[in-house]
Structure formats: C-alpha cells, structure tokens
Tab-separated table of C-alpha atoms and ligand atoms in Angstrom:
chain	number	residue	atom	x	y	z
T	631	UNK	CA	23.124	40.828	10.137
T	632	UNK	CA	25.162	43.970	9.435
T	633	UNK	CA	26.653	44.412	12.928
T	634	UNK	CA	27.743	48.029	12.844
T	635	UNK	CA	28.452	48.755	16.488
T	636	UNK	CA	31.931	49.813	17.656
T	637	UNK	CA	32.622	46.391	19.155
T	638	UNK	CA	32.121	43.533	19.498
T	639	UNK	CA	32.772	43.458	15.774
T	640	UNK	CA	32.021	40.688	13.254
T	641	UNK	CA	34.566	37.864	13.003
T	642	UNK	CA	35.730	36.225	9.751
T	643	UNK	CA	34.632	32.558	9.332
T	644	UNK	CA	38.287	31.456	9.522
T	645	UNK	CA	38.551	33.084	12.959
T	646	UNK	CA	35.304	31.508	14.154
T	647	UNK	CA	36.599	28.104	13.038
T	648	UNK	CA	39.800	28.645	15.045
T	649	UNK	CA	37.791	29.735	18.080
T	650	UNK	CA	35.854	26.445	17.835
T	651	UNK	CA	39.043	24.320	18.073
T	652	UNK	CA	39.363	21.653	20.768
T	653	UNK	CA	41.146	22.711	23.955
T	654	UNK	CA	44.845	22.076	24.533
T	655	UNK	CA	46.998	22.119	27.658
T	656	UNK	CA	47.511	25.804	28.339
T	657	UNK	CA	50.875	24.926	29.908
T	658	UNK	CA	51.912	22.760	26.944
T	659	UNK	CA	53.961	23.368	23.779
T	660	UNK	CA	51.000	23.897	21.428
T	661	UNK	CA	49.640	26.817	23.398
T	662	UNK	CA	53.137	28.232	23.977
T	663	UNK	CA	53.631	28.347	20.207
T	664	UNK	CA	50.301	30.128	19.715
T	665	UNK	CA	51.109	32.639	22.465
T	666	UNK	CA	54.557	33.380	21.011
T	667	UNK	CA	53.073	33.873	17.565
T	668	UNK	CA	50.376	36.298	18.765
T	669	UNK	CA	52.874	38.143	20.989
T	670	UNK	CA	55.071	38.873	18.009
T	671	UNK	CA	52.034	39.829	15.901
T	672	UNK	CA	50.837	42.226	18.606
T	673	UNK	CA	54.265	43.857	18.811
T	674	UNK	CA	54.189	44.449	15.066
T	675	UNK	CA	50.643	45.826	15.258
T	676	UNK	CA	51.579	48.134	18.162
T	677	UNK	CA	54.721	49.205	16.237
T	678	UNK	CA	56.839	48.509	19.265
T	679	UNK	CA	59.722	46.503	20.608
T	680	UNK	CA	58.150	46.830	24.103
T	681	UNK	CA	56.588	43.864	25.836
T	682	UNK	CA	52.932	43.434	24.850
T	683	UNK	CA	51.197	41.443	27.576
T	684	UNK	CA	47.980	39.493	27.130
T	685	UNK	CA	45.344	39.436	29.861
T	686	UNK	CA	42.075	37.540	29.944
T	687	UNK	CA	39.901	40.580	30.526
T	688	UNK	CA	37.925	43.119	28.533
T	689	UNK	CA	39.346	46.526	27.619
T	690	UNK	CA	38.426	47.944	31.014
T	691	UNK	CA	40.588	45.267	32.637
T	692	UNK	CA	43.420	46.477	30.391
T	693	UNK	CA	42.916	50.050	31.630
T	694	UNK	CA	43.093	48.743	35.187
T	695	UNK	CA	46.356	46.936	34.299
T	696	UNK	CA	47.820	50.257	33.150
T	697	UNK	CA	46.904	52.046	36.370
T	698	UNK	CA	47.647	49.497	39.084
T	699	UNK	CA	50.991	48.428	37.662
T	700	UNK	CA	52.534	51.893	37.357
T	701	UNK	CA	51.056	54.038	40.155
T	702	UNK	CA	50.784	54.280	43.932
T	703	UNK	CA	47.885	55.583	46.020
T	704	UNK	CA	48.230	59.350	46.335
T	705	UNK	CA	50.117	59.799	43.055
T	706	UNK	CA	48.982	62.965	41.265
T	707	UNK	CA	47.610	62.086	37.827
T	708	UNK	CA	46.248	64.211	34.975
T	709	UNK	CA	43.251	62.477	33.368
T	710	UNK	CA	42.413	63.934	29.976
T	711	UNK	CA	38.826	63.130	29.039
T	712	UNK	CA	36.822	63.783	25.899
T	713	UNK	CA	33.991	61.406	26.776
T	714	UNK	CA	32.763	58.351	28.611
T	715	UNK	CA	35.863	56.218	28.235
T	716	UNK	CA	38.145	59.049	29.330
T	717	UNK	CA	35.899	59.405	32.386
T	718	UNK	CA	36.181	55.665	33.027
T	719	UNK	CA	39.997	55.742	32.898
T	720	UNK	CA	39.925	58.585	35.461
T	721	UNK	CA	37.479	56.659	37.686
T	722	UNK	CA	39.717	53.588	37.763
T	723	UNK	CA	42.680	55.737	38.845
T	724	UNK	CA	40.535	57.424	41.510
T	725	UNK	CA	39.211	54.070	42.735
T	726	UNK	CA	42.769	52.923	43.428
T	727	UNK	CA	43.574	56.121	45.310
T	728	UNK	CA	45.347	58.275	42.710
T	729	UNK	CA	45.003	62.027	43.201
T	730	UNK	CA	43.210	62.727	39.905
T	731	UNK	CA	43.046	66.131	38.231
T	732	UNK	CA	40.597	65.994	35.377
T	733	UNK	CA	41.013	67.949	32.141
T	734	UNK	CA	37.753	67.535	30.204
T	735	UNK	CA	36.684	68.672	26.757
T	736	UNK	CA	33.154	68.997	25.383
T	737	UNK	CA	31.600	65.989	23.594
T	738	UNK	CA	32.720	65.972	19.961
T	739	UNK	CA	35.897	67.919	20.677
T	740	UNK	CA	39.417	66.534	20.744
T	741	UNK	CA	41.856	67.233	23.576
T	742	UNK	CA	43.977	70.322	23.017
T	743	UNK	CA	47.706	69.566	23.462
T	744	UNK	CA	48.310	73.218	24.469
T	745	UNK	CA	45.816	72.846	27.349
T	746	UNK	CA	47.610	69.673	28.478
T	747	UNK	CA	50.905	71.544	28.288
T	748	UNK	CA	49.453	74.302	30.457
T	749	UNK	CA	47.959	71.850	32.999
T	750	UNK	CA	51.295	70.045	33.336
T	751	UNK	CA	53.141	73.355	33.633
T	752	UNK	CA	50.833	74.406	36.481
T	753	UNK	CA	51.144	71.134	38.333
T	754	UNK	CA	54.726	69.824	38.138
T	755	UNK	CA	54.009	67.075	40.703
T	756	UNK	CA	51.855	65.164	38.172
T	757	UNK	CA	53.318	61.713	37.703
T	758	UNK	CA	51.260	60.335	34.836
T	759	UNK	CA	48.879	61.452	32.105
T	760	UNK	CA	45.896	59.292	31.123
T	761	UNK	CA	44.484	59.787	27.645
T	762	UNK	CA	42.076	58.059	25.288
T	763	UNK	CA	43.353	57.712	21.727
T	764	UNK	CA	39.976	57.102	20.139
T	765	UNK	CA	36.919	58.112	22.193
T	766	UNK	CA	34.341	55.546	21.121
T	767	UNK	CA	31.454	57.352	22.828
T	768	UNK	CA	31.836	60.478	20.660
T	769	UNK	CA	33.639	59.244	17.539
T	770	UNK	CA	36.682	61.463	18.067
T	771	UNK	CA	40.347	60.540	17.608
T	772	UNK	CA	42.687	62.588	19.746
T	773	UNK	CA	45.899	64.014	18.240
T	774	UNK	CA	47.892	61.468	20.223
T	775	UNK	CA	51.245	62.114	18.604
T	776	UNK	CA	51.076	65.815	19.549
T	777	UNK	CA	49.780	65.000	23.032
T	778	UNK	CA	52.638	62.535	23.507
T	779	UNK	CA	55.169	65.188	22.451
T	780	UNK	CA	53.878	67.468	25.223
T	781	UNK	CA	53.884	64.688	27.823
T	782	UNK	CA	57.424	63.649	26.842
T	783	UNK	CA	58.614	67.238	27.139
T	784	UNK	CA	57.293	67.302	30.713
T	785	UNK	CA	58.825	63.879	31.316
T	786	UNK	CA	55.619	62.248	32.630
T	787	UNK	CA	54.383	58.722	32.211
T	788	UNK	CA	51.813	58.429	29.412
T	789	UNK	CA	49.063	55.801	29.779
T	790	UNK	CA	46.936	55.396	26.661
T	791	UNK	CA	43.535	53.822	26.057
T	792	UNK	CA	43.867	52.614	22.471
T	793	UNK	CA	41.063	50.068	22.892
T	794	UNK	CA	39.154	51.158	19.766
T	795	UNK	CA	42.061	52.493	17.691
T	796	UNK	CA	44.974	50.069	17.813
T	797	UNK	CA	44.988	47.837	14.686
T	798	UNK	CA	42.599	50.185	12.825
T	799	UNK	CA	44.098	53.689	13.090
T	800	UNK	CA	47.861	54.384	13.074
T	801	UNK	CA	49.165	54.281	16.645
T	802	UNK	CA	52.957	54.258	16.844
T	803	UNK	CA	53.941	53.156	20.329
T	804	UNK	CA	57.716	53.504	19.965
T	805	UNK	CA	57.884	56.422	17.530
T	806	UNK	CA	55.467	58.496	19.641
T	807	UNK	CA	56.921	57.429	23.002
T	808	UNK	CA	53.775	55.899	24.552
T	809	UNK	CA	54.453	54.170	27.876
T	810	UNK	CA	51.477	51.911	28.532
T	811	UNK	CA	49.023	51.255	25.712
T	812	UNK	CA	45.838	49.208	26.004
T	813	UNK	CA	43.645	47.520	23.413
T	814	UNK	CA	40.814	44.970	23.517
T	815	UNK	CA	40.227	41.909	21.339
T	816	UNK	CA	36.628	42.671	20.327
T	817	UNK	CA	37.489	45.887	18.483
T	818	UNK	CA	39.615	46.104	15.331
T	819	UNK	CA	41.236	42.715	15.890
T	820	UNK	CA	38.337	40.706	14.377
T	821	UNK	CA	38.132	38.281	17.310
T	822	UNK	CA	35.528	37.875	20.074
T	823	UNK	CA	35.731	39.748	23.403
T	824	UNK	CA	37.910	38.257	26.132
T	825	UNK	CA	41.480	39.509	25.797
T	826	UNK	CA	43.166	42.790	26.658
T	827	UNK	CA	46.568	43.662	25.189
T	828	UNK	CA	48.827	46.016	27.098
T	829	UNK	CA	52.286	47.262	26.087
T	830	UNK	CA	54.829	48.441	28.680
T	831	UNK	CA	57.791	50.672	27.812
T	832	UNK	CA	61.076	50.524	29.769
T	833	UNK	CA	59.912	53.733	31.537
T	834	UNK	CA	56.685	51.981	32.535
T	835	UNK	CA	58.633	49.014	33.934
T	836	UNK	CA	60.747	51.455	35.895
T	837	UNK	CA	57.560	52.985	37.359
T	838	UNK	CA	56.408	49.455	38.136
T	839	UNK	CA	59.415	48.949	40.459
T	840	UNK	CA	57.971	51.409	42.979
T	841	UNK	CA	54.224	51.238	42.146
T	842	UNK	CA	52.249	50.276	45.243
T	843	UNK	CA	48.650	50.000	44.094
T	844	UNK	CA	47.185	46.578	44.982
T	845	UNK	CA	47.097	44.003	42.219
T	846	UNK	CA	46.890	40.247	41.900
T	847	UNK	CA	45.057	38.925	38.810
T	848	UNK	CA	46.226	41.896	36.741
T	849	UNK	CA	49.869	41.851	37.849
T	850	UNK	CA	51.942	42.812	34.789
T	851	UNK	CA	55.220	41.508	36.169
T	852	UNK	CA	53.729	38.050	36.670
T	853	UNK	CA	52.309	38.240	33.140
T	854	UNK	CA	55.745	39.113	31.739
T	855	UNK	CA	57.482	36.305	33.627
T	856	UNK	CA	54.892	33.789	32.417
T	857	UNK	CA	55.069	35.050	28.831
T	858	UNK	CA	58.808	34.319	28.809
T	859	UNK	CA	57.832	30.652	29.365
T	860	UNK	CA	55.084	30.805	26.720
T	861	UNK	CA	52.354	30.918	29.353
T	862	UNK	CA	50.007	33.212	31.212
T	863	UNK	CA	49.852	33.306	35.032
T	864	UNK	CA	46.219	32.154	35.100
T	865	UNK	CA	44.093	30.064	32.750
T	866	UNK	CA	43.719	32.219	29.622
T	867	UNK	CA	40.896	32.500	27.086
T	868	UNK	CA	42.613	29.850	24.953
T	869	UNK	CA	40.021	30.030	22.161
T	870	UNK	CA	40.483	33.749	21.656
T	871	UNK	CA	44.233	33.269	21.353
T	872	UNK	CA	43.593	30.666	18.620
T	873	UNK	CA	41.256	33.088	16.878
T	874	UNK	CA	43.782	35.900	17.161
T	875	UNK	CA	46.487	33.798	15.492
T	876	UNK	CA	44.289	33.534	12.422
T	877	UNK	CA	43.089	37.144	12.533
T	878	UNK	CA	46.660	38.441	12.755
T	879	UNK	CA	47.613	36.302	9.747
T	880	UNK	CA	44.780	37.907	7.787
T	881	UNK	CA	45.583	41.472	8.870
T	882	UNK	CA	49.295	40.988	8.200
T	883	UNK	CA	48.562	39.591	4.753
T	884	UNK	CA	46.500	42.681	4.016
T	885	UNK	CA	49.352	44.829	5.403
T	886	UNK	CA	48.962	47.323	8.254
T	887	UNK	CA	49.114	50.380	5.975
T	888	UNK	CA	46.329	48.902	3.836
T	889	UNK	CA	44.271	48.108	6.939
T	890	UNK	CA	44.554	51.743	8.082
T	891	UNK	CA	43.700	52.986	4.577
T	892	UNK	CA	40.609	50.743	4.470
T	893	UNK	CA	39.430	52.161	7.796
T	894	UNK	CA	39.985	55.694	6.515
T	895	UNK	CA	37.867	54.921	3.430
T	896	UNK	CA	35.136	53.368	5.580
T	897	UNK	CA	35.156	56.445	7.819
T	898	UNK	CA	34.718	58.645	4.736
T	899	UNK	CA	31.799	56.568	3.495
T	900	UNK	CA	30.074	56.836	6.885
T	901	UNK	CA	30.621	60.584	7.255
T	902	UNK	CA	29.675	61.462	3.702
T	903	UNK	CA	26.712	59.100	3.767
T	904	UNK	CA	25.084	60.540	6.874
T	905	UNK	CA	25.814	64.124	5.850
T	906	UNK	CA	24.163	63.488	2.475
T	907	UNK	CA	21.073	62.495	4.446
T	908	UNK	CA	21.177	65.923	6.062
T	909	UNK	CA	22.367	64.555	9.410
T	910	UNK	CA	24.976	66.210	11.620
T	911	UNK	CA	28.113	64.597	12.964
T	912	UNK	CA	28.980	64.964	16.632
T	913	UNK	CA	32.729	65.026	16.034
T	914	UNK	CA	34.788	68.051	15.145
T	915	UNK	CA	35.488	67.119	11.481
T	916	UNK	CA	39.247	67.594	11.963
T	917	UNK	CA	39.282	64.770	14.495
T	918	UNK	CA	36.467	62.508	13.268
T	919	UNK	CA	37.275	58.870	13.967
T	920	UNK	CA	37.851	56.266	11.284
T	921	UNK	CA	36.501	53.482	13.512
T	922	UNK	CA	33.208	54.949	14.749
T	923	UNK	CA	30.920	57.741	13.583
T	924	UNK	CA	28.582	59.448	16.065
T	925	UNK	CA	25.550	61.143	14.532
T	926	UNK	CA	23.070	63.562	16.128
T	927	UNK	CA	19.559	62.149	15.940
T	928	UNK	CA	17.400	64.546	13.913
T	929	UNK	CA	14.542	66.446	15.597
T	930	UNK	CA	11.551	64.239	16.251
T	931	UNK	CA	13.369	60.925	15.747
T	932	UNK	CA	13.486	58.581	18.723
T	933	UNK	CA	16.861	56.828	18.756
T	934	UNK	CA	15.565	53.628	20.391
T	935	UNK	CA	12.786	53.331	17.826
T	936	UNK	CA	15.202	53.975	14.976
T	937	UNK	CA	17.645	51.338	16.199
T	938	UNK	CA	14.832	48.821	16.784
T	939	UNK	CA	13.471	49.326	13.270
T	940	UNK	CA	16.951	48.997	11.768
T	941	UNK	CA	17.639	45.805	13.710
T	942	UNK	CA	14.308	44.119	13.152
T	943	UNK	CA	13.552	45.076	9.575
T	944	UNK	CA	16.861	45.987	7.957
T	945	UNK	CA	19.220	43.539	9.691
T	946	UNK	CA	21.402	46.468	10.685
T	947	UNK	CA	22.636	47.025	14.219
T	948	UNK	CA	23.830	50.503	15.174
T	949	UNK	CA	25.095	51.678	18.561
T	950	UNK	CA	23.227	54.114	20.776
T	951	UNK	CA	24.579	57.054	22.754
T	952	UNK	CA	26.239	56.635	26.137
T	953	UNK	CA	25.986	58.701	29.321
T	954	UNK	CA	24.664	62.201	28.688
T	955	UNK	CA	24.434	61.455	24.957
T	956	UNK	CA	21.892	58.643	25.451
T	957	UNK	CA	18.868	59.276	23.233
T	958	UNK	CA	20.646	62.138	21.471
T	959	UNK	CA	23.029	60.353	19.149
T	960	UNK	CA	23.519	57.010	17.461
T	961	UNK	CA	26.813	55.482	16.379
T	962	UNK	CA	27.965	53.535	13.342
T	963	UNK	CA	30.888	51.207	14.011
T	964	UNK	CA	33.320	50.667	11.124
T	965	UNK	CA	36.292	48.750	12.471
T	966	UNK	CA	37.771	45.305	12.100
T	967	UNK	CA	36.069	43.153	9.481
T	968	UNK	CA	34.490	45.970	7.477
T	969	UNK	CA	34.360	47.181	3.885
T	970	UNK	CA	33.060	50.355	2.259
T	971	UNK	CA	30.113	48.280	0.989
T	972	UNK	CA	29.195	47.256	4.566
T	973	UNK	CA	29.182	50.882	5.669
T	974	UNK	CA	27.245	52.013	2.600
T	975	UNK	CA	24.668	49.273	3.262
T	976	UNK	CA	24.230	50.595	6.805
T	977	UNK	CA	23.791	54.152	5.490
T	978	UNK	CA	21.232	52.950	2.921
T	979	UNK	CA	19.303	51.095	5.622
T	980	UNK	CA	19.448	54.196	7.801
T	981	UNK	CA	18.005	56.322	4.973
T	982	UNK	CA	15.075	53.948	4.570
T	983	UNK	CA	14.395	53.584	8.291
T	984	UNK	CA	14.497	57.352	8.820
T	985	UNK	CA	12.069	57.854	5.931
T	986	UNK	CA	9.678	55.386	7.534
T	987	UNK	CA	9.870	57.293	10.788
T	988	UNK	CA	8.913	60.496	8.994
T	989	UNK	CA	12.281	62.140	8.580
T	990	UNK	CA	11.885	64.483	5.656
T	991	UNK	CA	15.344	65.133	4.308
T	992	UNK	CA	15.644	61.527	3.135
T	993	UNK	CA	15.260	60.871	-0.601
T	994	UNK	CA	12.393	58.356	-0.343
T	995	UNK	CA	13.054	56.818	-3.750
T	996	UNK	CA	16.314	55.225	-2.656
X	2029	PLP	N1	37.958	52.298	26.097
X	2029	PLP	C1	37.413	52.485	24.899
X	2029	PLP	C2	37.895	53.612	24.052
X	2029	PLP	C3	36.393	51.634	24.459
X	2029	PLP	O1	35.823	51.809	23.270
X	2029	PLP	C4	35.964	50.584	25.301
X	2029	PLP	C5	34.867	49.679	24.895
X	2029	PLP	O2	33.947	50.030	24.211
X	2029	PLP	C6	36.583	50.446	26.540
X	2029	PLP	C7	37.586	51.316	26.913
X	2029	PLP	C8	36.136	49.409	27.505
X	2029	PLP	O3	36.335	48.169	26.989
X	2029	PLP	P1	35.448	46.911	27.497
X	2029	PLP	O4	34.034	47.232	27.210
X	2029	PLP	O5	36.030	45.834	26.618
X	2029	PLP	O6	35.758	46.718	28.915
C-alpha cells in the first residue's frame, strides 16, 4: 500500500521490529537509557538546547500541553489561523478560558507577519501568540522565522504547532526564538501515533511559574522532573519510544539537512506532478508545504469516489479535505519515510484513476 496521507505515515521495518519488542520496566534502567537517547535526539532534531518533553498523547494533546502550562484563564491570546489546525489551537485556548483574538487567513494563504505585527500593536495586552508552522489541512507552510521575529519584537510568548513540520522542514527552535513547540510521533518521525514532543524555552518555564490553567496528566513540570530521573510521570507508550530510538538513528544517519532536502524534492515531485495533470494547487505557491500537497478536485470529480478507486484498485491512499474543504480538495502526504519514487507512483496512480473517472486532461496512454 502506498500510504500517502499526512500522517500516520509508513514506518520502516526496523522501526516496526523495535515497536514489537517485549516490555521492560518503565521505571528501570533499560527504559531510562532509551528515554535519554530519544530526548537527546529530539533536542538535535528541534535544533534546541531547551527541554523537549515527551507525552503519551497525540499532537492535539501536545497543543494542550503548550496552552495549559503557560497560560491562565482570562489571558489575552492572539491565535493566528490559516486552517483547521490553527482553528483547533485557538479552540483549546478558548476551552481553558483564554481571551482569544483570532487572526485568520483564507485557505491556501500563509499568515502575513505584517498583519500579526499590526494586531499585536493594536492590542498590547496580548500575552501569547499561537501559530501553526505547517497547516496540514491546506498544505501551507507559514513563514515562521519572520513571524517569530515580529513576536519577539513585541516580547510575547510564541506557542508553535509544528506537528507536521518538525523533522521534515527546517524549524530552528533556538535560532528563531520559539518558546513552546509541539510535534507528534506519527508525522515525519517514521513511528506510529502515540507520542507528543513539546519543547519549552526558559521564557516558557518562566510563564509556567504563574500559569493557572488546570492540568494534571499534561503537567509539563512533572514531566520535566520525571525526565531528569529517566522516567515519565505516568506509564508511557514504551513501544513508541523503542521505535523512535531506531527512527532517530536512521534520520541522524541520513543527516537532518539531507532529510529536509529529500522532503523538498518530494514536495516538488508532488506539485509538478499534479500540475502536469492540469490540476490546481490550493496553496499559494510561495508557501506550498514540503510535507503535504492539497489539490483542488477538478470539476465533475467526486473526491470520495476518487479516493475509493485509488485505495481499492491502485493501492494508493490519499487524504481528503477537512472542514469547509471536505469534498473540494484531496491531499497527498509526503513526509517521513518517503522517496521521490513513492510520490511519483502516487501521481501516476492519480492520473490513471482520474482518467477512469472521466477526467479529460489526463494523458490516457500513461
Ligand atoms: N496540528 C497539525 C498541524 C496536524 O497536522 C495535526 C494532525 O494531523 C494535529 C495538530 C493534531 O494531531 P493529532 O491528530 O495527532 O492529535
């Protein structure tokens, strides 16, 4: 099966073998060694000397970690949204009582740092800015470095959803001054779902001192104290940690710059491939993501039918649209364990499936 959704992503056989290992005492030396190894690997991948904490949760749990550990009910927050996941980050903050001002951009567009600058200028009481690095629902990568520059200038806390970018697209936590940064194991990390990784800067820990939102399972301070002993506060997804040890070895052997370059090449193959079929990309080309490509469904093509045909007869699984884009777009995931050949194979399958559904721009001889 060519699993080309933007997570969960395929896992290498070596990772699957590690995930199948027998259990160990999660308070014993073997697990402590594994946790220390993956902690260091995550710090390298995040390009940070900050603490990177590991939670047994999906990416959404990681977003909740970011909010509840740095904010108090009533805190004014600017939530920058360019799609579904930006909306979700805002909803979590609102759920816990933050006073959320939303700054939204149209699907396919990136956030404009100048608009963020203006919003922060107008509302000096804002305490934190929430932003999505890579909006998986639209296939857009925000100019995070520029956004961070603006947020730093205004001296606000910057909470970043890097769930579908970290490990695949450059994301420099220390160099860009990102305070809390979240990723999830089932994305570019080549391991199954189950873990969220969250980095905390010294500024974020300072915010934590006075943050009053309720938290128990997702308490970052408890996670940090446990990590110092080579443990987690609660029983962790031990198998995913074992898998991550192996996946990090593989990614480090490839080298982070090479991993990013491979994702950039895969993104090019996806974008060029669909455009050669006469299809239109949702993303503003200047900000098109190298981990996921969102494509407008052509006139007269039913997205569910297309995806069903691809899955059942071409062994190719593509993502659908989310929220208001349901039925209007489909998405090709190209992150984690992925090569240009995998993406090209998905494009070839797409060409054939579209032809069968009567789409005319497809060269039928392919
Ligand atoms: N944020 C982004 C950008 C995502 O792509 C996802 C998952 O697709 C999430 C948050 C939520 O992660 P999860 O589904 O693991 O809770």
